[in-house]
Amino acid sequence: MDWGTLIGTALGASVGISATMLAERSRWKRETSARERAEKRQLYGEYLAALSRTRNELRALARSHTTPADERGREAGRAFRSGGAYELRHQMVLIAPEPVSALSVRTLHTLRDLVDRLEAGDVHTDGTWVHTHEAFIALLDELRVAMRNDLGVGE
């Protein structure tokens, strides 16, 4: 038996197996990355929608001059609890990178501040409401940019 042929065959098989394993690992990484990006995109969209939905309900309450202040406050709390952003925040903290996660929590806290303003009796023309609402909108814009950057979408 010729040892050179046997060694050449074994070496060729090793190279072939190694190349296949590297190709499979590369494909697995690509698929995992694409799946994670899709999951983030879904979560980010749901979180932004929940924040916007809740903000729209709060804004409508702030503009409602016919609704008594105490009822506006109760409805604001109900809108915050049913909007879904609070629950999604936990997923954001687990999945999003730190800059996006921190912004998502700050944005939610500012949304909660809007609820507090309504519970205090504010309407849409009160300075504290206007200031808090503007802060929320600025944070929401900043959060969108951070999310787009994380997803590789850019400006």
Short mmCIF file of C-alpha atoms in Angstrom, two decimals:
data_model
loop_
_atom_site.label_atom_id
_atom_site.label_comp_id
_atom_site.label_asym_id
_atom_site.label_seq_id
_atom_site.Cartn_x
_atom_site.Cartn_y
_atom_site.Cartn_z
CA MET A 1 0.00 0.00 0.00
CA ASP A 2 1.27 3.45 -0.94
CA TRP A 3 1.33 5.73 2.11
CA GLY A 4 1.46 8.86 -0.03
CA THR A 5 -1.92 8.09 -1.60
CA LEU A 6 -3.48 7.34 1.76
CA ILE A 7 -2.12 10.53 3.33
CA GLY A 8 -3.20 12.58 0.29
CA THR A 9 -6.72 11.15 0.47
CA ALA A 10 -6.98 11.83 4.22
CA LEU A 11 -5.66 15.35 3.77
CA GLY A 12 -8.10 16.02 0.92
CA ALA A 13 -11.00 14.72 3.01
CA SER A 14 -9.93 16.92 5.94
CA VAL A 15 -9.77 20.00 3.73
CA GLY A 16 -13.18 19.20 2.22
CA ILE A 17 -14.83 18.65 5.60
CA SER A 18 -13.25 21.82 7.02
CA ALA A 19 -14.41 23.90 4.07
CA THR A 20 -17.94 22.52 4.39
CA MET A 21 -17.99 23.24 8.13
CA LEU A 22 -16.79 26.80 7.58
CA ALA A 23 -19.41 27.39 4.91
CA GLU A 24 -22.16 26.00 7.17
CA ARG A 25 -21.02 28.16 10.09
CA SER A 26 -21.00 31.23 7.88
CA ARG A 27 -24.51 30.45 6.62
CA TRP A 28 -25.73 29.84 10.19
CA LYS A 29 -24.30 33.20 11.35
CA ARG A 30 -25.94 35.00 8.42
CA GLU A 31 -29.33 33.38 9.10
CA THR A 32 -29.10 34.06 12.83
CA SER A 33 -28.21 37.69 12.21
CA ALA A 34 -31.08 38.11 9.75
CA ARG A 35 -33.53 36.48 12.19
CA GLU A 36 -32.37 38.68 15.08
CA ARG A 37 -32.67 41.80 12.91
CA ALA A 38 -36.21 40.79 11.89
CA GLU A 39 -37.16 40.19 15.53
CA LYS A 40 -35.78 43.60 16.52
CA ARG A 41 -37.58 45.29 13.63
CA GLN A 42 -40.86 43.69 14.76
CA LEU A 43 -40.32 44.63 18.41
CA TYR A 44 -39.23 48.18 17.58
CA GLY A 45 -42.30 48.68 15.39
CA GLU A 46 -44.64 47.33 18.07
CA TYR A 47 -43.03 49.48 20.77
CA LEU A 48 -43.23 52.67 18.70
CA ALA A 49 -46.84 51.89 17.81
CA ALA A 50 -47.72 51.33 21.49
CA LEU A 51 -46.04 54.59 22.52
CA SER A 52 -47.80 56.52 19.73
CA ARG A 53 -51.18 54.91 20.42
CA THR A 54 -50.96 55.81 24.11
CA ARG A 55 -49.72 59.32 23.36
CA ASN A 56 -52.61 59.89 20.95
CA GLU A 57 -55.13 58.82 23.59
CA LEU A 58 -53.50 61.08 26.18
CA ARG A 59 -53.46 63.98 23.75
CA ALA A 60 -57.16 63.51 23.02
CA LEU A 61 -57.87 63.52 26.75
CA ALA A 62 -55.80 66.69 27.23
CA ARG A 63 -57.89 68.39 24.52
CA SER A 64 -61.20 67.23 25.99
CA HIS A 65 -62.60 70.28 27.75
CA THR A 66 -65.95 68.64 28.44
CA THR A 67 -64.49 65.75 30.45
CA PRO A 68 -64.02 66.54 34.16
CA ALA A 69 -60.39 66.64 35.35
CA ASP A 70 -60.70 63.64 37.68
CA GLU A 71 -62.21 61.53 34.91
CA ARG A 72 -59.45 62.64 32.51
CA GLY A 73 -56.91 61.48 35.09
CA ARG A 74 -58.57 58.07 35.46
CA GLU A 75 -58.84 57.66 31.69
CA ALA A 76 -55.19 58.66 31.29
CA GLY A 77 -54.11 55.91 33.68
CA ARG A 78 -56.33 53.43 31.87
CA ALA A 79 -54.88 54.47 28.49
CA PHE A 80 -51.34 54.03 29.79
CA ARG A 81 -52.07 50.58 31.21
CA SER A 82 -53.89 49.35 28.10
CA GLY A 83 -51.52 50.89 25.53
CA GLY A 84 -49.06 48.01 25.68
CA ALA A 85 -45.86 50.04 25.91
CA TYR A 86 -45.21 49.16 29.54
CA GLU A 87 -45.15 45.43 28.81
CA LEU A 88 -43.08 45.81 25.64
CA ARG A 89 -40.51 47.81 27.60
CA HIS A 90 -39.37 44.59 29.26
CA GLN A 91 -38.65 43.04 25.86
CA MET A 92 -36.84 46.20 24.79
CA VAL A 93 -34.57 46.01 27.83
CA LEU A 94 -33.76 42.36 27.07
CA ILE A 95 -33.25 42.58 23.30
CA ALA A 96 -32.15 46.11 22.38
CA PRO A 97 -28.57 47.31 22.84
CA GLU A 98 -27.96 49.63 25.80
CA PRO A 99 -28.35 52.98 23.97
CA VAL A 100 -31.71 51.95 22.48
CA SER A 101 -32.83 50.28 25.70
CA ALA A 102 -32.01 53.33 27.82
CA LEU A 103 -33.83 55.65 25.40
CA SER A 104 -36.86 53.36 25.33
CA VAL A 105 -37.13 53.49 29.12
CA ARG A 106 -36.66 57.29 29.23
CA THR A 107 -39.34 57.70 26.56
CA LEU A 108 -41.76 55.51 28.50
CA HIS A 109 -41.07 57.46 31.71
CA THR A 110 -41.82 60.71 29.89
CA LEU A 111 -45.05 59.20 28.58
CA ARG A 112 -45.87 58.33 32.19
CA ASP A 113 -45.15 61.97 33.07
CA LEU A 114 -47.88 62.96 30.58
CA VAL A 115 -50.28 60.72 32.49
CA ASP A 116 -49.19 62.42 35.71
CA ARG A 117 -49.89 65.83 34.15
CA LEU A 118 -53.44 64.75 33.24
CA GLU A 119 -53.95 63.30 36.71
CA ALA A 120 -52.87 66.70 38.09
CA GLY A 121 -55.62 68.34 36.01
CA ASP A 122 -53.55 69.73 33.12
CA VAL A 123 -55.06 70.36 29.70
CA HIS A 124 -53.25 70.74 26.38
CA THR A 125 -52.70 74.48 26.83
CA ASP A 126 -51.01 74.26 30.25
CA GLY A 127 -47.29 74.99 30.21
CA THR A 128 -46.34 71.83 32.09
CA TRP A 129 -48.33 69.67 29.64
CA VAL A 130 -46.77 71.44 26.65
CA HIS A 131 -43.24 71.10 28.05
CA THR A 132 -43.69 67.40 28.91
CA HIS A 133 -45.34 66.66 25.56
CA GLU A 134 -42.49 68.35 23.68
CA ALA A 135 -39.96 66.35 25.72
CA PHE A 136 -41.80 63.14 24.84
CA ILE A 137 -41.85 63.97 21.11
CA ALA A 138 -38.12 64.79 21.17
CA LEU A 139 -37.31 61.51 22.94
CA LEU A 140 -39.54 59.57 20.54
CA ASP A 141 -37.68 61.07 17.57
CA GLU A 142 -34.33 60.27 19.20
CA LEU A 143 -35.52 56.70 19.88
CA ARG A 144 -36.56 56.23 16.24
CA VAL A 145 -33.13 57.35 15.04
CA ALA A 146 -31.38 55.01 17.51
CA MET A 147 -33.57 52.11 16.39
CA ARG A 148 -32.91 52.80 12.72
CA ASN A 149 -29.17 52.97 13.39
CA ASP A 150 -29.29 49.69 15.30
CA LEU A 151 -31.11 48.04 12.40
CA GLY A 152 -28.59 49.46 9.94
CA VAL A 153 -31.20 51.55 8.15
CA GLY A 154 -29.52 54.92 8.78
CA GLU A 155 -31.13 58.25 8.05
#
